[in-house]
């Protein structure tokens, strides 16, 4: 009996506290030719709980990509970024910092904390859609993503 | 009779007893003021007294047992930070006394003979001068701080205004799209006004942000070849140049000291204005330069609508627009930003213009390597002969 391979939708975790931006992202993704599923965390702590599948988030899907706003309540976006990129399991998930800040220090710091890319939210709706489309094109069509399985855990470096 | 301090407290730092006595006797004869003189015989002694006594001025001999020459004033300068220092110098020490003034002394008195009133005058004048100096320093510090705060404020304001603006802009667009069927012409027009308002505000914020960045971010200063900058500008404005049928002449330009992107921005804005404020006939733009010593003056001349003399200063101020938005688009920040850029590098920006007779914008910038440039000119002239 041949295996039926179901194409699973691409899992995206959006960490964003502004509901206006959440809706905009959802609306932009709806136009996509790719099947995507969006999970939303309203702040850094919730995001990390979802990623670690803590407590009520035990069923949270493993994201193929994280869209991270910097301007978050309680835990700042940069702190969340740092925690993700220092975690041996979570760090392989590509993180796109998507923020309104164009500040040089924010850009530099994000890359220092190993953000995979830094994107500024444009003023105009059509430009915003273009940005989301471009992220999808690049990260989901051009780029090879690591496999989703959590059990493949940490890959030891040769020197270890 | 001129008024003066009732009592001036002097610290006399002089190890030669005869000289000290001579000085004290001379001052006691001064008509307009009385002096209370404390005598120290070494730097160490002077510093100790400065620690626990108040003085209005210090009179200092430069050669002392525990210090000599310029070191003397240097070692006392910090201990007597708020007080004027007057040097007592010997006849053959005048050069050193002048050096001492460069190091912070207010004045010097050549030893003997000296008139009592002249001595008194020198000391009192030094006290007043020191007071003004310190006041100026205070103002300068306050200004610096307030400048830094304002620039920071401008940056924070324009940065934080972006997000709510994005919401207005994006959602008026979404409303227009998704509820198109429910909207009549009036509703669509209202949405358009809202959306356009947001767009214009965005441009304004970008301009403000840009303006606040000049000077705040210490963009590297380096030699910039203005010919390359001109090429970049003409490439960037290619569409406008072609669609307006413009002719642009660029003379050979020098290398200047500044920041590449800021100078491209400056030149681009001036050329863009020249194209924008054109007359019916095709715009003709000339970019020329004239070296004036360590600076060069670049002129961007056009044959456009010109500017009335009464507005020649206003146009460089923030948000000053001379035309309605329908006539000519613009935020009113551009020339203010250009002025800030030019002044950042030590130059000046000005305009010469008459209505209907075009405008020439002049800006000066420091030449990067005068010798290299004038020898280039020489070689070019030689080729042309």
Short mmCIF file of C-alpha atoms in Angstrom, two decimals:
data_model
loop_
_atom_site.label_atom_id
_atom_site.label_comp_id
_atom_site.label_asym_id
_atom_site.label_seq_id
_atom_site.Cartn_x
_atom_site.Cartn_y
_atom_site.Cartn_z
CA UNK A 1 0.00 0.00 0.00
CA UNK A 2 1.72 3.22 -1.12
CA UNK A 3 2.19 5.77 1.64
CA UNK A 4 0.03 8.78 1.36
CA UNK A 5 2.11 11.75 2.16
CA UNK A 6 0.01 14.62 3.33
CA UNK A 7 1.35 18.02 2.49
CA UNK A 8 1.30 19.75 5.84
CA UNK A 9 0.82 23.50 5.85
CA UNK A 10 3.85 25.62 6.63
CA UNK A 11 3.77 26.51 10.31
CA UNK A 12 4.50 30.10 11.16
CA UNK A 13 4.71 31.51 14.66
CA UNK A 14 4.00 35.23 14.81
CA UNK A 15 5.09 36.97 17.99
CA UNK A 16 3.22 40.25 17.92
CA UNK A 17 1.22 42.15 20.52
CA UNK A 18 -0.44 44.65 18.21
CA UNK A 19 -3.74 43.13 17.00
CA UNK A 20 -3.73 45.46 14.01
CA UNK A 21 -0.44 43.97 12.84
CA UNK A 22 -1.65 40.42 13.55
CA UNK A 23 -4.67 40.96 11.28
CA UNK A 24 -2.52 42.53 8.60
CA UNK A 25 -0.19 39.56 8.62
CA UNK A 26 -3.10 37.14 8.48
CA UNK A 27 -4.63 39.07 5.58
CA UNK A 28 -1.32 39.06 3.73
CA UNK A 29 -0.80 35.34 4.27
CA UNK A 30 -4.33 34.58 3.05
CA UNK A 31 -3.26 35.74 -0.39
CA UNK A 32 -0.45 33.28 -0.48
CA UNK A 33 -0.21 30.45 -2.97
CA UNK A 34 1.30 28.34 -0.21
CA UNK A 35 -0.67 26.63 2.53
CA UNK A 36 0.34 28.27 5.75
CA UNK A 37 -0.89 28.00 9.31
CA UNK A 38 -0.34 30.94 11.58
CA UNK A 39 0.01 30.68 15.36
CA UNK A 40 0.11 33.88 17.32
CA UNK A 41 1.83 34.67 20.60
CA UNK A 42 0.93 38.02 22.15
CA UNK A 43 4.12 38.38 24.14
CA UNK A 44 7.56 36.85 24.61
CA UNK A 45 6.66 34.60 27.51
CA UNK A 46 3.75 33.07 25.64
CA UNK A 47 5.97 32.58 22.60
CA UNK A 48 8.57 30.67 24.58
CA UNK A 49 5.87 28.62 26.36
CA UNK A 50 4.45 27.69 22.97
CA UNK A 51 7.87 26.78 21.61
CA UNK A 52 8.68 24.66 24.63
CA UNK A 53 5.18 23.20 24.68
CA UNK A 54 4.74 24.17 28.33
CA UNK A 55 1.47 23.72 30.22
CA UNK A 56 -1.55 24.69 28.13
CA UNK A 57 0.63 24.91 25.00
CA UNK A 58 1.52 21.22 24.95
CA UNK A 59 -0.06 20.84 21.51
CA UNK A 60 1.64 23.84 19.92
CA UNK A 61 2.94 23.09 16.45
CA UNK A 62 6.67 23.25 15.78
CA UNK A 63 7.13 26.39 13.65
CA UNK A 64 8.99 26.36 10.33
CA UNK A 65 9.60 30.04 10.83
CA UNK A 66 9.20 32.67 13.54
CA UNK A 67 8.17 36.24 12.77
CA UNK A 68 9.27 38.27 15.75
CA UNK A 69 8.35 41.85 16.59
CA UNK A 70 10.86 43.70 18.75
CA UNK A 71 8.37 45.92 20.49
CA UNK A 72 6.76 43.46 22.96
CA UNK A 73 5.39 43.88 26.47
CA UNK A 74 7.07 42.18 29.46
CA UNK A 75 9.89 40.35 27.68
CA UNK A 76 11.43 42.39 24.86
CA UNK A 77 11.78 40.99 21.37
CA UNK A 78 15.54 40.94 21.71
CA UNK A 79 15.35 38.89 24.91
CA UNK A 80 13.08 36.40 23.20
CA UNK A 81 15.47 36.26 20.25
CA UNK A 82 18.41 35.66 22.55
CA UNK A 83 16.62 32.85 24.38
CA UNK A 84 15.57 31.14 21.17
CA UNK A 85 19.03 31.33 19.65
CA UNK A 86 20.71 30.08 22.78
CA UNK A 87 18.40 27.09 23.11
CA UNK A 88 20.01 24.00 21.51
CA UNK A 89 16.69 22.82 20.10
CA UNK A 90 14.99 26.08 19.21
CA UNK A 91 17.93 27.85 17.64
CA UNK A 92 17.65 26.09 14.31
CA UNK A 93 14.27 27.70 13.64
CA UNK A 94 14.73 30.67 11.31
CA UNK A 95 13.72 33.90 13.02
CA UNK A 96 12.77 36.93 10.96
CA UNK A 97 12.70 40.10 13.02
CA UNK A 98 9.75 42.05 11.61
CA UNK A 99 9.54 45.46 13.21
CA UNK A 100 8.81 49.12 12.62
CA UNK A 101 12.21 50.15 13.94
CA UNK A 102 14.84 51.29 11.47
CA UNK A 103 17.28 52.08 14.23
CA UNK A 104 20.83 51.06 13.46
CA UNK A 105 21.37 49.71 16.96
CA UNK A 106 18.29 47.49 16.68
CA UNK A 107 19.49 46.05 13.39
CA UNK A 108 23.00 45.38 14.62
CA UNK A 109 21.87 43.91 17.92
CA UNK A 110 19.38 41.61 16.23
CA UNK A 111 22.01 40.18 13.93
CA UNK A 112 24.43 39.90 16.84
CA UNK A 113 21.78 37.79 18.58
CA UNK A 114 21.65 35.63 15.44
CA UNK A 115 18.40 36.77 13.89
CA UNK A 116 18.21 35.15 10.47
CA UNK A 117 17.04 38.36 8.90
CA UNK A 118 15.74 41.80 9.80
CA UNK A 119 12.74 43.31 8.05
CA UNK A 120 11.19 46.73 8.53
CA UNK A 121 7.42 46.99 8.33
CA UNK A 122 6.56 49.40 5.53
CA UNK A 123 3.92 52.12 5.85
CA UNK A 124 1.94 51.09 2.81
CA UNK A 125 -0.32 48.02 2.70
CA UNK A 126 0.73 46.90 -0.75
CA UNK A 127 4.37 47.15 0.28
CA UNK A 128 3.64 45.15 3.42
CA UNK A 129 2.05 42.43 1.31
CA UNK A 130 5.06 42.46 -0.95
CA UNK A 131 7.32 42.01 2.09
CA UNK A 132 5.31 39.02 3.34
CA UNK A 133 5.26 37.55 -0.16
CA UNK A 134 9.00 37.98 -0.48
CA UNK A 135 9.63 36.34 2.88
CA UNK A 136 7.50 33.39 1.77
CA UNK A 137 9.17 33.15 -1.63
CA UNK A 138 12.61 33.17 -0.13
CA UNK A 139 12.20 31.18 3.07
CA UNK A 140 9.70 28.63 1.88
CA UNK A 141 10.55 28.18 -1.79
CA UNK A 142 14.20 29.02 -2.27
CA UNK A 143 15.66 28.13 1.10
CA UNK A 144 15.98 24.63 2.51
CA UNK A 145 14.57 24.50 6.03
CA UNK A 146 15.64 22.05 8.73
CA UNK A 147 13.31 19.11 9.22
CA UNK A 148 10.63 19.63 11.74
CA UNK A 149 11.14 16.65 13.93
CA UNK A 150 11.97 17.58 17.48
CA UNK A 151 13.50 14.17 18.14
CA UNK A 152 16.50 14.84 15.90
CA UNK A 153 17.51 17.20 18.73
CA UNK A 154 21.07 18.40 19.04
CA UNK A 155 23.58 17.59 16.32
CA UNK A 156 26.98 17.29 17.97
CA UNK A 157 29.83 19.27 16.45
CA UNK A 158 32.87 17.20 15.36
CA UNK A 159 35.04 18.50 18.19
CA UNK A 160 32.57 17.55 20.95
CA UNK B 1 35.43 107.02 40.97
CA UNK B 2 34.88 103.56 39.39
CA UNK B 3 33.26 101.02 41.63
CA UNK B 4 35.20 97.89 42.46
CA UNK B 5 35.25 94.94 44.81
CA UNK B 6 35.72 96.22 48.30
CA UNK B 7 38.41 93.70 48.99
CA UNK B 8 40.18 91.44 46.55
CA UNK B 9 41.68 88.33 48.06
CA UNK B 10 44.93 87.45 46.29
CA UNK B 11 47.09 84.42 46.53
CA UNK B 12 50.63 85.45 45.66
CA UNK B 13 52.84 82.49 44.78
CA UNK B 14 56.38 83.86 44.81
CA UNK B 15 59.44 82.33 46.44
CA UNK B 16 61.69 85.37 46.11
CA UNK B 17 61.11 87.34 49.31
CA UNK B 18 62.28 90.64 47.85
CA UNK B 19 59.99 90.29 44.86
CA UNK B 20 57.07 89.40 47.11
CA UNK B 21 57.64 92.42 49.31
CA UNK B 22 57.95 94.68 46.28
CA UNK B 23 54.68 93.39 44.90
CA UNK B 24 52.81 93.79 48.18
CA UNK B 25 54.10 97.33 48.64
CA UNK B 26 53.14 98.27 45.07
CA UNK B 27 49.62 96.98 45.46
CA UNK B 28 49.11 98.71 48.76
CA UNK B 29 49.46 101.99 46.89
CA UNK B 30 46.61 101.16 44.52
CA UNK B 31 43.93 103.83 44.70
CA UNK B 32 40.79 102.13 43.56
CA UNK B 33 40.82 98.88 45.47
CA UNK B 34 42.24 97.19 48.49
CA UNK B 35 43.93 93.82 48.35
CA UNK B 36 44.30 91.14 50.97
CA UNK B 37 47.40 89.22 50.00
CA UNK B 38 48.22 85.71 51.12
CA UNK B 39 51.79 84.70 50.34
CA UNK B 40 52.78 81.17 49.32
CA UNK B 41 56.39 80.28 48.58
CA UNK B 42 55.94 77.10 46.53
CA UNK B 43 53.41 75.17 44.46
CA UNK B 44 52.87 72.80 47.32
CA UNK B 45 52.20 75.68 49.68
CA UNK B 46 49.85 77.30 47.14
CA UNK B 47 47.84 74.13 46.57
CA UNK B 48 47.44 73.62 50.29
CA UNK B 49 46.10 77.14 50.75
CA UNK B 50 43.79 76.82 47.77
CA UNK B 51 42.33 73.83 49.51
CA UNK B 52 41.08 75.68 52.55
CA UNK B 53 40.96 79.35 51.65
CA UNK B 54 38.86 81.39 49.24
CA UNK B 55 40.62 83.69 46.78
CA UNK B 56 39.50 85.99 44.01
CA UNK B 57 42.69 85.66 41.99
CA UNK B 58 46.11 84.00 41.93
CA UNK B 59 49.32 85.83 41.05
CA UNK B 60 51.92 83.29 40.07
CA UNK B 61 55.64 83.45 39.50
CA UNK B 62 56.67 80.80 37.05
CA UNK B 63 59.93 79.73 38.66
CA UNK B 64 59.42 78.19 42.06
CA UNK B 65 61.45 75.73 44.09
CA UNK B 66 59.12 72.81 43.35
CA UNK B 67 58.11 73.67 39.82
CA UNK B 68 59.25 75.82 36.94
CA UNK B 69 58.12 77.09 33.60
CA UNK B 70 54.95 75.87 32.03
CA UNK B 71 54.60 73.01 34.46
CA UNK B 72 53.97 75.59 37.14
CA UNK B 73 50.80 76.87 35.63
CA UNK B 74 49.70 73.42 34.62
CA UNK B 75 50.03 72.11 38.13
CA UNK B 76 48.08 75.01 39.57
CA UNK B 77 45.41 75.28 36.88
CA UNK B 78 43.22 72.51 38.21
CA UNK B 79 43.49 73.52 41.85
CA UNK B 80 42.51 77.09 40.91
CA UNK B 81 39.90 76.11 38.31
CA UNK B 82 37.49 78.93 38.94
CA UNK B 83 40.08 81.63 39.58
CA UNK B 84 41.97 83.84 37.19
CA UNK B 85 45.74 83.35 37.19
CA UNK B 86 48.02 86.30 36.49
CA UNK B 87 51.64 85.53 35.77
CA UNK B 88 54.48 87.48 37.33
CA UNK B 89 57.22 87.22 34.79
CA UNK B 90 60.79 88.38 34.64
CA UNK B 91 61.96 90.60 31.78
CA UNK B 92 63.51 87.71 29.90
CA UNK B 93 60.55 85.42 30.55
CA UNK B 94 57.99 87.14 28.34
CA UNK B 95 57.81 84.31 25.81
CA UNK B 96 57.03 81.88 28.58
CA UNK B 97 54.41 84.23 30.00
CA UNK B 98 52.64 84.26 26.65
CA UNK B 99 52.80 80.49 26.54
CA UNK B 100 51.27 80.49 30.02
CA UNK B 101 48.33 82.49 28.70
CA UNK B 102 47.79 79.81 26.09
CA UNK B 103 47.76 77.32 28.92
CA UNK B 104 45.03 79.24 30.68
CA UNK B 105 46.52 82.23 32.47
CA UNK B 106 44.56 85.44 32.00
CA UNK B 107 47.40 87.94 31.79
CA UNK B 108 50.97 88.62 32.87
CA UNK B 109 52.83 91.36 34.65
CA UNK B 110 56.48 91.98 33.88
CA UNK B 111 58.35 92.45 37.07
CA UNK B 112 59.43 95.86 38.01
CA UNK B 113 58.93 98.56 37.90
CA UNK B 114 55.17 98.49 37.76
CA UNK B 115 52.61 101.06 38.52
CA UNK B 116 50.22 100.33 41.42
CA UNK B 117 47.13 101.23 39.44
CA UNK B 118 48.25 99.22 36.46
CA UNK B 119 48.79 96.19 38.71
CA UNK B 120 45.37 96.64 40.22
CA UNK B 121 43.82 97.08 36.80
CA UNK B 122 45.39 93.91 35.41
CA UNK B 123 44.15 91.89 38.35
CA UNK B 124 40.62 93.23 38.30
CA UNK B 125 40.36 92.88 34.56
CA UNK B 126 41.53 89.28 34.82
CA UNK B 127 38.85 88.56 37.39
CA UNK B 128 36.12 89.91 35.13
CA UNK B 129 37.47 88.09 32.09
CA UNK B 130 37.57 84.82 33.97
CA UNK B 131 33.96 85.31 35.01
CA UNK B 132 32.83 85.78 31.40
CA UNK B 133 34.87 82.82 30.29
CA UNK B 134 33.20 80.56 32.83
CA UNK B 135 29.76 81.85 31.92
CA UNK B 136 30.43 81.15 28.25
CA UNK B 137 31.60 77.67 29.09
CA UNK B 138 28.41 77.10 31.05
CA UNK B 139 26.24 78.29 28.16
CA UNK B 140 28.16 76.17 25.70
CA UNK B 141 27.64 73.10 27.85
CA UNK B 142 23.93 73.86 28.24
CA UNK B 143 23.54 74.38 24.52
CA UNK B 144 25.35 71.17 23.71
CA UNK B 145 23.15 69.25 26.07
CA UNK B 146 19.95 70.81 24.82
CA UNK B 147 20.99 70.14 21.23
CA UNK B 148 21.66 66.53 21.97
CA UNK B 149 18.31 66.23 23.74
CA UNK B 150 16.44 67.84 20.87
CA UNK B 151 18.00 65.55 18.32
CA UNK B 152 17.22 62.56 20.44
CA UNK B 153 13.66 63.85 20.86
CA UNK B 154 13.26 64.33 17.12
CA UNK B 155 14.44 60.81 16.55
CA UNK B 156 12.20 59.21 19.19
CA UNK B 157 9.12 61.16 18.09
CA UNK B 158 9.41 60.32 14.44
CA UNK B 159 10.27 56.73 15.22
CA UNK B 160 7.30 56.11 17.53
CA UNK B 161 4.84 57.93 15.29
CA UNK B 162 5.40 55.36 12.56
CA UNK B 163 3.48 52.51 14.02
CA UNK B 164 0.08 54.17 14.54
CA UNK B 165 0.51 55.73 11.14
CA UNK B 166 1.00 52.33 9.57
CA UNK B 167 -2.29 51.24 11.10
CA UNK B 168 -4.15 54.20 9.61
CA UNK B 169 -2.58 53.77 6.22
CA UNK B 170 -2.95 49.99 6.00
CA UNK B 171 -6.49 49.81 7.27
CA UNK B 172 -7.86 52.61 5.13
CA UNK B 173 -6.42 50.63 2.21
CA UNK B 174 -7.96 47.39 3.47
CA UNK B 175 -11.34 49.04 4.03
CA UNK B 176 -11.25 50.39 0.52
CA UNK B 177 -10.43 46.96 -0.88
CA UNK B 178 -12.54 44.61 1.16
CA UNK B 179 -15.67 46.72 1.51
CA UNK B 180 -15.56 48.25 -1.92
CA UNK B 181 -19.08 47.13 -2.72
CA UNK B 182 -20.49 48.82 0.40
CA UNK B 183 -18.82 52.14 -0.32
CA UNK B 184 -20.27 54.91 -2.38
CA UNK B 185 -18.16 57.56 -4.13
CA UNK B 186 -18.18 59.88 -1.14
CA UNK B 187 -17.03 57.13 1.20
CA UNK B 188 -14.24 56.16 -1.17
CA UNK B 189 -13.15 59.78 -1.39
CA UNK B 190 -13.12 60.13 2.41
CA UNK B 191 -10.98 57.03 2.68
CA UNK B 192 -8.68 58.42 0.04
CA UNK B 193 -8.20 61.65 1.99
CA UNK B 194 -7.41 59.67 5.14
CA UNK B 195 -5.01 57.39 3.33
CA UNK B 196 -3.27 60.22 1.55
CA UNK B 197 -2.96 62.13 4.80
CA UNK B 198 -1.23 59.16 6.33
CA UNK B 199 1.07 58.87 3.34
CA UNK B 200 2.08 62.52 3.57
CA UNK B 201 2.62 62.23 7.28
CA UNK B 202 4.88 59.26 6.61
CA UNK B 203 7.01 61.33 4.23
CA UNK B 204 7.16 64.11 6.79
CA UNK B 205 8.24 61.71 9.52
CA UNK B 206 10.92 60.25 7.27
CA UNK B 207 12.18 63.75 6.57
CA UNK B 208 12.22 64.61 10.27
CA UNK B 209 14.00 61.39 11.11
CA UNK B 210 16.57 62.10 8.45
CA UNK B 211 17.05 65.63 9.68
CA UNK B 212 17.53 64.53 13.26
CA UNK B 213 20.09 61.96 12.15
CA UNK B 214 22.43 64.47 10.53
CA UNK B 215 24.81 65.25 13.32
CA UNK B 216 23.40 62.70 15.73
CA UNK B 217 24.87 59.74 13.93
CA UNK B 218 28.46 60.64 13.40
CA UNK B 219 28.61 59.63 9.78
CA UNK B 220 32.21 59.14 8.74
CA UNK B 221 33.92 62.14 7.20
CA UNK B 222 36.12 61.21 4.28
CA UNK B 223 37.27 62.62 0.93
CA UNK B 224 34.32 62.54 -1.45
CA UNK B 225 34.71 62.92 -5.18
CA UNK B 226 31.85 65.24 -6.16
CA UNK B 227 32.07 64.09 -9.78
CA UNK B 228 31.13 60.59 -8.69
CA UNK B 229 28.41 62.04 -6.50
CA UNK B 230 27.05 63.99 -9.48
CA UNK B 231 27.03 60.84 -11.61
CA UNK B 232 25.10 59.03 -8.89
CA UNK B 233 22.60 61.89 -8.62
CA UNK B 234 21.99 62.05 -12.37
CA UNK B 235 21.46 58.31 -12.45
CA UNK B 236 18.97 58.48 -9.59
CA UNK B 237 17.05 61.32 -11.27
CA UNK B 238 17.25 59.78 -14.75
CA UNK B 239 13.46 59.43 -15.15
CA UNK B 240 12.69 62.97 -14.08
CA UNK B 241 15.47 64.36 -16.24
CA UNK B 242 14.20 62.55 -19.31
CA UNK B 243 10.51 63.24 -18.74
CA UNK B 244 11.14 66.95 -18.23
CA UNK B 245 13.49 67.17 -21.20
CA UNK B 246 16.19 68.63 -18.98
CA UNK B 247 19.78 69.39 -19.93
CA UNK B 248 22.32 69.10 -17.15
CA UNK B 249 25.89 70.40 -17.45
CA UNK B 250 28.40 69.44 -14.79
CA UNK B 251 31.78 71.14 -14.62
CA UNK B 252 34.76 69.28 -13.25
CA UNK B 253 34.23 69.17 -9.48
CA UNK B 254 36.75 68.77 -6.66
CA UNK B 255 37.18 66.23 -3.93
CA UNK B 256 35.71 67.51 -0.71
CA UNK B 257 35.63 66.44 2.91
CA UNK B 258 32.27 65.09 3.98
CA UNK B 259 30.12 62.01 3.98
CA UNK B 260 29.29 60.30 0.70
CA UNK B 261 25.59 59.54 1.26
CA UNK B 262 24.91 62.95 2.84
CA UNK B 263 26.55 64.78 -0.04
CA UNK B 264 24.71 62.71 -2.63
CA UNK B 265 21.52 63.51 -0.74
CA UNK B 266 22.38 67.23 -0.76
CA UNK B 267 23.18 67.38 -4.45
CA UNK B 268 20.21 65.24 -5.35
CA UNK B 269 17.83 67.45 -3.49
CA UNK B 270 19.13 70.61 -5.16
CA UNK B 271 18.97 69.08 -8.64
CA UNK B 272 15.54 67.62 -7.90
CA UNK B 273 14.32 71.10 -6.90
CA UNK B 274 15.79 72.57 -10.06
CA UNK B 275 13.83 70.02 -12.08
CA UNK B 276 10.67 70.46 -10.03
CA UNK B 277 10.41 74.22 -10.07
CA UNK B 278 10.87 74.51 -13.79
CA UNK B 279 9.28 76.82 -16.32
CA UNK B 280 7.44 75.78 -19.48
CA UNK B 281 10.61 75.33 -21.49
CA UNK B 282 12.89 72.45 -20.71
CA UNK B 283 14.97 72.93 -17.58
CA UNK B 284 18.64 73.73 -18.00
CA UNK B 285 20.79 72.96 -14.99
CA UNK B 286 24.44 73.94 -14.57
CA UNK B 287 26.67 72.65 -11.81
CA UNK B 288 29.91 74.57 -11.49
CA UNK B 289 32.56 75.10 -8.90
CA UNK B 290 35.05 77.68 -7.77
CA UNK B 291 37.90 77.01 -5.39
CA UNK B 292 38.23 79.67 -2.72
CA UNK B 293 41.26 78.81 -0.64
CA UNK B 294 40.57 75.86 1.63
CA UNK B 295 36.95 75.73 0.56
CA UNK B 296 35.26 75.34 -2.77
CA UNK B 297 31.95 76.84 -3.73
CA UNK B 298 29.58 74.68 -5.78
CA UNK B 299 26.81 76.41 -7.70
CA UNK B 300 23.68 74.60 -8.86
CA UNK B 301 21.99 76.92 -11.31
CA UNK B 302 18.65 76.49 -13.01
CA UNK B 303 16.40 78.48 -15.35
CA UNK B 304 13.22 77.77 -13.42
CA UNK B 305 10.54 79.89 -11.76
CA UNK B 306 12.95 81.54 -9.36
CA UNK B 307 12.42 82.77 -5.81
CA UNK B 308 11.46 86.24 -4.60
CA UNK B 309 14.11 87.99 -2.54
CA UNK B 310 11.85 88.19 0.52
CA UNK B 311 11.79 84.39 0.71
CA UNK B 312 15.51 83.79 0.29
CA UNK B 313 15.99 83.11 3.99
CA UNK B 314 12.67 81.46 4.72
CA UNK B 315 13.16 78.61 2.28
CA UNK B 316 15.97 77.22 4.41
CA UNK B 317 13.77 77.00 7.47
CA UNK B 318 11.97 73.84 8.45
CA UNK B 319 8.49 73.34 7.05
CA UNK B 320 8.56 76.55 5.06
CA UNK B 321 6.79 75.96 1.79
CA UNK B 322 6.19 78.70 -0.74
CA UNK B 323 3.65 76.85 -2.83
CA UNK B 324 0.54 74.79 -2.18
CA UNK B 325 0.81 71.04 -2.29
CA UNK B 326 -1.17 70.92 -5.52
CA UNK B 327 1.28 73.26 -7.26
CA UNK B 328 4.46 71.57 -6.16
CA UNK B 329 4.78 68.53 -3.91
CA UNK B 330 7.23 68.68 -1.05
CA UNK B 331 7.49 68.49 2.73
CA UNK B 332 9.34 71.71 3.34
CA UNK B 333 12.16 69.87 5.06
CA UNK B 334 14.47 69.40 2.08
CA UNK B 335 16.35 72.70 2.07
CA UNK B 336 16.57 72.78 5.85
CA UNK B 337 18.17 69.35 5.67
CA UNK B 338 20.55 70.50 2.91
CA UNK B 339 21.57 73.45 5.03
CA UNK B 340 22.20 71.20 8.00
CA UNK B 341 24.31 68.84 5.92
CA UNK B 342 26.46 71.63 4.50
CA UNK B 343 26.94 73.26 7.90
CA UNK B 344 27.85 69.88 9.35
CA UNK B 345 30.98 69.97 7.21
CA UNK B 346 31.82 73.59 7.90
CA UNK B 347 30.22 75.17 4.84
CA UNK B 348 27.38 77.56 4.04
CA UNK B 349 24.33 77.27 1.82
CA UNK B 350 22.77 80.28 0.12
CA UNK B 351 20.69 81.24 -2.86
CA UNK B 352 20.71 83.93 -5.53
CA UNK B 353 17.52 84.26 -7.50
CA UNK B 354 14.88 86.47 -9.13
CA UNK B 355 11.33 85.45 -9.96
CA UNK B 356 11.05 83.96 -13.47
CA UNK B 357 14.79 84.13 -13.80
CA UNK B 358 15.92 80.83 -12.32
CA UNK B 359 17.82 80.24 -9.12
CA UNK B 360 21.39 79.44 -8.19
CA UNK B 361 22.08 77.58 -4.98
CA UNK B 362 25.60 78.01 -3.65
CA UNK B 363 27.17 75.77 -1.09
CA UNK B 364 30.72 75.65 0.23
CA UNK B 365 32.62 72.59 1.39
CA UNK B 366 36.21 72.03 2.52
CA UNK B 367 38.45 70.83 -0.28
CA UNK B 368 39.90 67.41 0.47
CA UNK B 369 43.32 67.86 -0.98
CA UNK B 370 43.95 71.32 -2.35
CA UNK B 371 47.31 70.46 -3.86
CA UNK B 372 45.98 67.43 -5.65
CA UNK B 373 43.05 69.37 -7.02
CA UNK B 374 44.89 72.42 -8.29
CA UNK B 375 47.52 70.21 -9.91
CA UNK B 376 44.70 68.30 -11.63
CA UNK B 377 43.39 71.62 -12.89
CA UNK B 378 46.89 72.52 -14.07
CA UNK B 379 47.17 69.27 -15.99
CA UNK B 380 43.73 69.77 -17.49
CA UNK B 381 44.60 73.31 -18.56
CA UNK B 382 47.82 72.02 -20.03
CA UNK B 383 45.89 69.45 -22.08
CA UNK B 384 43.51 72.07 -23.38
CA UNK B 385 46.26 74.34 -24.67
#
